[in-house]
Amino acid sequence: MLDVTSWFVVQLEDRSSKPVRQFLLGTSDYSDRVLRWPTLKRTANNLQTVKVTVQLDNADGALNHFYSETYKIVQTGYLKAGFAHPDSGTEYATLYTGEAKEVKYKDEKCELRLRDLLHDLGERKVGQSSAPVVFSEQIPSDIGWTLCTCYGYLSSVQSTSNPDIDYADFQTWAAQFSADTVTIAAYWDGQRVVEALATLCEQTDSAVWIDGAGRLTFRKFIEPDSNDLTITRDHFTDLEIDVETLRLANKAFVEFNYSVSSDYWQNVVVMVDSTSINSFGIHDHLYRNENVWYCGSLHALNYAQRKTTLFGQPPRRVNVETDLYAVRPELGETIRLVDSFFGITSGGGWRLVEQQFNLDTGRVDLELDEATTMNGFYLDISTLDGDHVLL
Amino acid sequence: MSVTYQLGISSADAVTLYPDYDYFGGQKQIRSEHRSRSGKLRVYKWGDYDRFKFGLNWVPASDASLVNSWWDTNTKLLLFITSDTATEVHSCMILNDETPLGSYNEPYVDYYKGAITLEGY
């Protein structure tokens, strides 16, 4: 959840609030020049830089300095939303932090285009053909840290003051692997850091994204919390539910122990969900990767088990159109949804996998995915060989 | 109680205007509205700005020429509204789509009529 005061939360829940927006470039406040506020879109399952375009008024030519002195483009931009407190001043929540990368002038408008930290990680490589980077049997979070700090040149400060990585979330992420003693091996010979991180997270069922403060955030899905936001028909303006049998996986193969020199996976495990097969027929899925792989059958089998547990039944995906009320949750967190028509109760949590915030209108669109919720932390909390369903 | 309307770059060069009875003076809100599925309404007010709109008749040619030139050059203006001894000052610009005072007041050719739209900046 966004870190804001209880007064701020009350304003978010108010039906007639007066939100304020701020656009800073460096320390200069350009809010009064914004003609069109951007839409911020973050996706947990798709590691891509969040690009933002801010349209500014340049009728008086006051922004021509970006054109005449191009070095002035290179500044950090911040998009904030908040409320003006009658006594203590305006409280802002930073929703986006990114570097200005492009400036475009058209008519009497100036468009500033910003990109977040992932853009930089897309320009930096891990290893090369002649000197590949090899990790043998390590906890995934250690590999992630090395990728970010050694190859991505991000800050290696191991405290919450790390400006590039949300260290508190990173520690939580690492602790879950540590508790399960999950180890993997990896090999990269020139891939971009962002590709390497995407693969690592895909193979460990984690989410990674850039938070509002511009820090890289890792999250392995954890259980629903009693403090989750609850969205009812009083809050959403529209709701769509997709049920996809296309994503079914009831016979999951996981290949592991990849041999780089021979280019093949030396072992394979399979997990079968017979109940699902009886209902929907066989849906084979082969999970393997030549850059990140499990080293032992136990970990590979649990990964396969996780897949059949999550995708054994057609997972439901919900798109909810709502407003500022739902701006606080962050990706990977759970939201409780209530809709009497569809019989959805607040008893279960729905994982937030995509969040889109229109700063122009205050509309917040959420995509909630059941497949990442239902027993989604089976491996994270339970013992590796246990069969506890902890949802 | 009389109310005086003056428009100019400053009080020194302001021209006095006599709005018709269709005068509108107030503010417009920048807001968005969301109606939930259960019928609850949420309204976000992001800001507001001044707006004045009124018709004019019998404007002397010299004043009409000034007003039209301010419109033509997109000049930042001040609208002074004086009621007895109190004066409100509004920063505004003329936002007409076409020349504000472009028609004669028949049968004269040295008096103009038209309408003016002013919005805050």
XYZ file of C-alpha atoms in Angstrom:
512
model
C 0.000 0.000 0.000
C 1.101 3.548 -0.628
C 2.564 5.034 2.506
C 0.164 7.865 3.357
C -1.472 9.282 6.468
C -4.909 8.254 7.703
C -6.148 11.758 6.775
C -5.026 11.085 3.202
C -6.968 7.800 3.196
C -10.082 9.625 4.359
C -9.704 12.028 1.417
C -9.375 9.094 -0.993
C -12.606 7.646 0.343
C -14.438 10.980 0.259
C -16.981 11.249 -2.534
C -16.349 14.934 -3.151
C -12.654 15.503 -2.673
C -10.351 18.066 -4.203
C -7.230 16.211 -5.260
C -4.202 18.127 -6.450
C -1.513 17.006 -8.856
C 2.107 17.949 -9.157
C 4.677 17.533 -11.888
C 8.248 18.228 -10.882
C 11.270 18.109 -13.118
C 14.309 18.196 -10.898
C 13.231 20.767 -8.345
C 11.188 22.890 -10.759
C 7.419 22.696 -10.442
C 5.763 22.653 -13.866
C 2.286 21.677 -12.612
C 0.636 24.882 -13.855
C 1.866 24.189 -17.376
C 0.491 20.667 -17.681
C -2.123 20.502 -20.429
C -2.742 16.807 -20.235
C -1.874 14.614 -17.300
C -0.645 11.143 -18.240
C -1.907 7.674 -17.478
C 0.408 5.473 -15.451
C 0.274 1.777 -16.150
C 2.144 -0.880 -14.224
C 2.044 -4.579 -14.935
C 3.417 -7.267 -12.666
C 3.767 -9.965 -15.286
C 5.395 -7.890 -17.957
C 8.753 -6.321 -17.151
C 8.717 -3.181 -19.243
C 9.748 0.360 -18.590
C 6.791 2.606 -17.791
C 6.827 5.412 -20.339
C 5.034 8.602 -19.537
C 4.338 11.631 -21.712
C 3.526 14.929 -20.054
C 2.103 17.617 -22.310
C 3.107 21.113 -21.235
C 2.079 24.556 -22.371
C 4.846 26.436 -24.145
C 2.903 29.365 -25.603
C 5.377 31.790 -24.060
C 8.427 29.784 -25.154
C 9.597 29.418 -21.551
C 10.368 25.721 -22.104
C 12.570 26.266 -25.148
C 15.657 25.738 -22.979
C 15.276 21.964 -23.382
C 15.802 22.509 -27.080
C 18.566 25.085 -26.922
C 20.470 23.469 -24.043
C 19.858 19.763 -24.440
C 21.734 18.835 -21.258
C 18.783 20.284 -19.342
C 16.631 17.370 -20.506
C 18.487 14.942 -18.282
C 16.565 15.374 -15.060
C 14.390 13.262 -12.824
C 10.675 13.848 -13.155
C 8.100 13.169 -10.453
C 4.346 12.821 -10.797
C 2.458 13.216 -7.565
C -1.115 13.346 -6.392
C -2.357 14.513 -3.045
C -4.662 16.668 -1.030
C -4.258 20.088 0.539
C -4.539 19.770 4.302
C -6.067 22.892 5.851
C -3.333 23.141 8.473
C -0.287 21.102 7.579
C -0.003 21.858 3.860
C -0.388 19.545 0.893
C 0.360 15.878 1.387
C 1.535 14.220 -1.796
C 2.016 10.580 -2.731
C 4.670 10.063 -5.387
C 3.114 7.921 -8.091
C 5.859 7.935 -10.669
C 9.546 8.717 -10.815
C 11.441 8.627 -14.076
C 14.163 10.248 -16.123
C 13.247 12.705 -18.850
C 14.573 11.165 -22.054
C 12.892 12.994 -24.934
C 11.402 16.384 -25.634
C 9.079 17.113 -28.516
C 7.819 20.540 -29.555
C 4.652 20.872 -31.553
C 2.626 24.033 -32.087
C 2.805 25.771 -28.723
C 3.096 22.582 -26.741
C 6.099 20.842 -25.311
C 5.901 17.089 -24.681
C 8.279 15.640 -22.136
C 8.741 11.889 -22.231
C 9.972 10.082 -19.168
C 11.087 6.527 -18.601
C 11.673 4.734 -15.364
C 14.665 2.798 -14.076
C 13.890 -0.290 -16.159
C 14.883 1.624 -19.269
C 18.440 1.862 -17.967
C 18.453 -1.834 -17.098
C 17.432 -2.485 -20.697
C 20.645 -0.853 -21.868
C 23.000 -2.844 -19.647
C 24.124 -6.371 -20.379
C 24.997 -9.450 -18.361
C 28.107 -11.213 -19.625
C 29.108 -11.843 -23.205
C 29.737 -14.887 -25.383
C 33.426 -15.011 -24.615
C 32.904 -14.426 -20.904
C 29.470 -15.639 -19.833
C 28.153 -14.991 -16.349
C 27.501 -18.268 -14.572
C 25.685 -18.762 -11.273
C 25.752 -22.228 -9.826
C 23.138 -23.296 -7.285
C 22.236 -20.099 -5.509
C 19.227 -18.649 -3.798
C 17.332 -16.664 -6.488
C 17.356 -13.404 -4.546
C 21.173 -13.436 -4.397
C 21.254 -13.749 -8.161
C 18.731 -10.912 -8.441
C 20.840 -8.684 -6.201
C 23.992 -9.393 -8.222
C 22.167 -8.696 -11.479
C 20.941 -5.351 -10.204
C 24.070 -4.107 -8.487
C 26.977 -5.608 -10.442
C 25.501 -5.607 -13.930
C 22.705 -3.049 -13.646
C 24.906 -0.581 -11.734
C 22.173 0.066 -9.193
C 22.977 1.052 -5.638
C 24.257 -1.786 -3.456
C 23.406 -0.092 -0.164
C 21.947 -2.781 2.064
C 19.413 -0.690 3.916
C 16.093 1.009 3.338
C 18.006 4.083 2.185
C 18.881 2.291 -1.053
C 17.628 4.745 -3.711
C 17.274 2.169 -6.497
C 15.923 -0.968 -4.834
C 13.105 -1.215 -2.307
C 15.261 -2.956 0.269
C 12.466 -3.855 2.702
C 10.541 -5.634 -0.053
C 13.732 -7.229 -1.311
C 14.437 -8.672 2.116
C 10.917 -10.104 2.349
C 11.349 -11.598 -1.113
C 14.688 -13.133 -0.184
C 13.374 -14.495 3.102
C 10.742 -16.541 1.317
C 13.342 -18.296 -0.845
C 15.562 -18.719 2.144
C 12.786 -20.347 4.172
C 12.151 -22.807 1.360
C 15.881 -23.289 0.611
C 15.115 -22.830 -3.082
C 18.232 -22.737 -5.232
C 18.641 -22.246 -8.937
C 21.438 -21.949 -11.460
C 21.752 -19.350 -14.191
C 23.786 -18.536 -17.271
C 23.817 -15.317 -19.264
C 26.048 -14.482 -22.190
C 25.022 -11.002 -23.231
C 21.345 -10.648 -22.392
C 20.130 -7.335 -21.035
C 19.727 -7.021 -17.275
C 16.004 -6.447 -17.693
C 15.696 -9.707 -19.669
C 17.690 -11.556 -17.037
C 15.473 -10.208 -14.248
C 12.340 -11.075 -16.202
C 13.513 -14.657 -16.645
C 14.503 -14.948 -13.019
C 11.091 -13.738 -11.873
C 9.236 -15.910 -14.349
C 11.077 -18.992 -13.138
C 10.445 -18.124 -9.505
C 6.861 -16.910 -9.930
C 7.694 -13.460 -8.644
C 6.694 -9.989 -9.682
C 9.142 -7.171 -10.273
C 8.315 -3.589 -11.138
C 9.266 0.004 -10.457
C 7.311 1.607 -7.646
C 6.151 5.218 -7.449
C 9.389 6.343 -5.863
C 11.305 4.896 -8.817
C 12.735 1.901 -6.940
C 12.932 -1.631 -8.239
C 10.531 -3.742 -6.220
C 10.475 -7.514 -5.919
C 7.524 -9.441 -4.592
C 6.754 -13.080 -4.265
C 3.080 -13.406 -3.730
C 2.087 -13.591 -0.114
C -1.180 -14.374 1.546
C -4.172 -12.035 1.670
C -4.169 -9.657 4.572
C -7.035 -8.523 6.743
C -6.067 -4.947 5.873
C -6.683 -5.501 2.163
C -8.763 -2.974 0.309
C -12.350 -4.109 -0.284
C -14.060 -3.015 -3.494
C -17.823 -3.272 -3.752
C -20.466 -2.041 -6.197
C -20.279 1.267 -4.349
C -16.781 1.732 -5.724
C -16.516 0.305 -9.198
C -18.088 1.820 -12.281
C -17.617 -1.326 -14.322
C -16.531 -4.908 -13.874
C -15.523 -7.559 -16.373
C -14.722 -11.163 -15.701
C -12.763 -13.381 -18.075
C -12.639 -17.094 -17.544
C -9.950 -18.620 -19.702
C -9.572 -22.289 -20.326
C -6.707 -21.317 -22.612
C -4.437 -20.873 -19.623
C -5.182 -24.313 -18.244
C -2.211 -26.440 -17.266
C -2.996 -29.795 -15.706
C 0.064 -31.717 -16.788
C 3.121 -29.637 -16.040
C 6.584 -30.700 -17.130
C 9.552 -28.886 -15.674
C 12.922 -29.535 -17.218
C 15.930 -28.773 -15.070
C 19.682 -29.262 -14.789
C 20.394 -27.562 -18.073
C 23.730 -28.377 -19.694
C 24.974 -25.255 -21.440
C 27.696 -27.077 -23.369
C 25.327 -29.753 -24.680
C 22.296 -27.489 -24.945
C 19.811 -29.782 -23.275
C 18.059 -30.277 -19.952
C 19.309 -33.368 -18.243
C 16.235 -34.073 -16.122
C 12.521 -33.605 -16.139
C 9.726 -33.897 -13.612
C 6.013 -33.983 -14.235
C 3.034 -33.110 -12.084
C -0.457 -34.202 -13.071
C -3.797 -32.863 -11.836
C -6.109 -35.813 -12.568
C -9.266 -34.021 -11.463
C -8.611 -31.243 -13.950
C -7.811 -33.708 -16.737
C -11.112 -35.508 -16.128
C -12.990 -32.232 -16.529
C -11.061 -30.405 -19.214
C -8.889 -32.964 -20.994
C -5.115 -32.930 -21.041
C -3.385 -29.570 -21.185
C 0.359 -30.110 -21.311
C 2.704 -27.333 -20.412
C 6.448 -27.525 -20.641
C 8.344 -25.144 -18.393
C 12.017 -24.725 -19.092
C 14.533 -22.030 -19.637
C 18.106 -22.091 -20.852
C 19.149 -19.133 -18.724
C 17.594 -20.006 -15.371
C 16.887 -23.522 -14.188
C 16.325 -25.539 -11.071
C 19.111 -27.781 -9.870
C 17.177 -30.454 -8.013
C 14.063 -32.471 -8.634
C 12.483 -31.318 -5.380
C 12.442 -27.650 -6.389
C 11.455 -28.454 -9.974
C 8.637 -30.668 -8.805
C 7.318 -27.993 -6.519
C 7.380 -25.500 -9.362
C 5.373 -27.968 -11.483
C 2.998 -28.532 -8.585
C 2.517 -24.796 -8.225
C 1.602 -24.517 -11.881
C -0.966 -27.291 -11.799
C -2.416 -25.904 -8.582
C -2.806 -22.423 -10.045
C -3.856 -23.384 -13.541
C -5.598 -26.727 -12.954
C -8.976 -24.971 -13.025
C -9.745 -22.177 -15.513
C -8.379 -19.124 -13.736
C -10.638 -16.094 -13.574
C -9.428 -12.632 -14.344
C -11.327 -9.538 -13.295
C -11.014 -6.040 -14.721
C -12.384 -3.413 -12.396
C -12.909 0.225 -13.305
C -12.810 2.320 -10.199
C -11.410 5.614 -8.942
C -8.992 7.182 -6.475
C -10.388 4.927 -3.782
C -8.251 2.129 -5.249
C -5.037 4.032 -5.854
C -3.239 2.786 -2.733
C -2.696 -0.938 -3.373
C 0.537 -1.893 -5.104
C 1.153 -4.689 -7.560
C 1.297 -8.140 -6.071
C -0.985 -7.192 -3.188
C -4.436 -8.670 -2.773
C -7.745 -6.916 -3.029
C -11.058 -8.174 -1.725
C -13.884 -7.909 -4.178
C -17.593 -8.104 -3.442
C -20.286 -8.547 -6.072
C -23.582 -10.197 -5.246
C -24.532 -10.902 -8.858
C -21.428 -12.989 -9.497
C -21.445 -14.345 -5.990
C -18.023 -12.926 -5.209
C -17.529 -12.413 -1.513
C -14.805 -10.786 0.513
C -13.708 -14.215 1.693
C -10.925 -14.503 -0.886
C -8.225 -12.226 -2.145
C -7.639 -11.299 -5.759
C -4.085 -10.550 -6.788
C -3.454 -7.142 -8.310
C -1.435 -7.778 -11.467
C -2.045 -4.572 -13.388
C -2.857 -1.067 -12.270
C -3.630 1.860 -14.491
C -4.069 5.313 -13.049
C -5.388 8.149 -15.180
C -4.038 11.287 -13.569
C -6.283 13.394 -15.800
C -9.590 12.023 -14.527
C -8.720 10.099 -11.371
C -9.914 6.837 -12.879
C -8.096 3.750 -11.623
C -8.368 0.509 -13.599
C -7.291 -2.705 -11.950
C -6.681 -6.164 -13.296
C -7.041 -8.850 -10.688
C -5.927 -12.373 -11.415
C -7.091 -15.404 -9.527
C -4.336 -17.596 -10.931
C -1.755 -15.779 -8.911
C -3.838 -15.930 -5.767
C -5.321 -19.359 -5.365
C -2.840 -21.176 -3.196
C -0.311 -18.886 -4.817
C 2.027 -18.999 -1.859
C 1.809 -22.744 -1.499
C 5.562 -23.033 -1.836
C 6.355 -19.872 -0.005
C 4.958 -20.679 3.379
C 4.359 -24.383 3.593
C 7.199 -26.811 3.809
C 8.417 -27.949 0.445
C 6.988 -31.402 0.686
C 3.864 -30.384 2.602
C 0.411 -30.202 1.198
C -0.916 -27.254 3.150
C -3.196 -24.882 1.376
C -2.726 -21.641 3.197
C -5.133 -19.313 1.471
C -25.295 50.691 -5.771
C -23.553 50.883 -9.046
C -21.057 48.417 -10.457
C -18.296 49.476 -12.835
C -16.504 47.135 -15.197
C -13.097 48.071 -16.538
C -10.797 46.014 -18.724
C -7.160 46.725 -19.445
C -3.537 45.724 -19.138
C -3.439 47.880 -16.010
C -5.816 50.257 -14.260
C -4.159 53.173 -16.059
C -5.141 52.081 -19.560
C -8.395 50.270 -18.713
C -11.509 50.957 -20.765
C -14.889 51.067 -19.111
C -17.405 48.538 -20.365
C -21.159 48.403 -19.847
C -22.254 44.747 -20.019
C -25.735 43.884 -21.261
C -28.166 42.020 -19.032
C -26.959 38.677 -20.416
C -23.876 39.143 -18.227
C -22.389 35.950 -16.749
C -19.594 36.172 -14.234
C -18.320 33.235 -12.229
C -16.064 30.222 -12.287
C -15.847 26.956 -14.164
C -14.724 23.802 -12.469
C -12.240 21.298 -13.820
C -13.714 18.119 -12.484
C -14.371 14.482 -13.264
C -17.314 12.410 -12.159
C -17.577 8.684 -11.605
C -20.903 6.981 -11.009
C -20.544 3.581 -9.374
C -22.618 0.511 -10.218
C -24.723 1.008 -7.102
C -25.406 4.636 -7.993
C -22.901 6.333 -5.721
C -21.306 9.412 -7.203
C -17.728 10.521 -6.765
C -16.737 13.958 -7.926
C -13.158 15.125 -8.070
C -12.573 18.809 -8.357
C -9.097 19.360 -9.776
C -9.287 23.121 -10.034
C -11.311 26.053 -11.287
C -10.914 29.244 -13.282
C -12.736 32.553 -13.753
C -15.104 33.014 -16.678
C -17.024 36.103 -17.803
C -19.275 36.354 -20.816
C -21.457 39.297 -21.805
C -22.826 41.269 -24.700
C -21.813 44.865 -25.370
C -23.522 47.709 -27.189
C -22.589 51.276 -27.947
C -18.853 50.814 -27.437
C -16.976 53.831 -28.825
C -14.761 52.998 -31.830
C -11.572 53.860 -29.926
C -12.406 51.448 -27.065
C -13.581 48.758 -29.491
C -10.310 49.049 -31.362
C -8.339 48.540 -28.147
C -10.409 45.534 -27.078
C -10.083 43.962 -30.524
C -6.328 44.508 -30.534
C -6.011 42.809 -27.120
C -7.951 39.879 -28.515
C -5.749 39.837 -31.617
C -2.486 39.854 -29.641
C -3.620 37.424 -26.940
C -2.873 40.016 -24.287
C -3.010 39.175 -20.597
C -5.570 41.535 -19.101
C -7.094 42.554 -15.812
C -10.828 42.920 -15.274
C -11.669 45.414 -12.520
C -15.133 45.082 -11.031
C -15.828 47.953 -8.666
C -18.842 47.954 -6.414
C -18.982 51.114 -4.345
C -15.511 51.281 -2.827
C -14.532 47.605 -3.217
C -12.725 46.439 -6.367
C -12.232 42.838 -7.435
C -9.409 42.209 -9.895
C -9.433 39.155 -12.170
C -6.539 38.087 -14.404
C -8.022 37.029 -17.721
C -7.685 36.858 -21.476
C -10.195 37.384 -24.268
C -11.067 33.951 -25.629
C -13.536 34.817 -28.407
C -13.297 32.699 -31.533
C -13.755 35.797 -33.685
C -13.309 39.549 -33.296
C -15.261 40.508 -30.160
C -16.543 43.858 -31.291
C -16.986 43.664 -35.049
C -20.475 45.034 -35.806
C -21.716 48.596 -36.028
C -24.513 49.831 -33.822
C -26.905 50.998 -36.536
C -27.261 53.646 -37.735
C -23.853 54.763 -36.462
C -20.426 53.698 -37.744
C -18.443 54.936 -34.765
C -20.110 52.703 -32.172
C -19.662 48.952 -32.051
C -21.513 45.985 -30.602
C -20.606 42.383 -29.974
C -19.925 39.908 -27.168
C -16.864 39.193 -25.141
C -15.685 36.008 -23.433
C -13.032 36.349 -20.744
C -11.349 33.432 -18.990
C -8.822 33.381 -16.186
C -5.216 32.330 -16.847
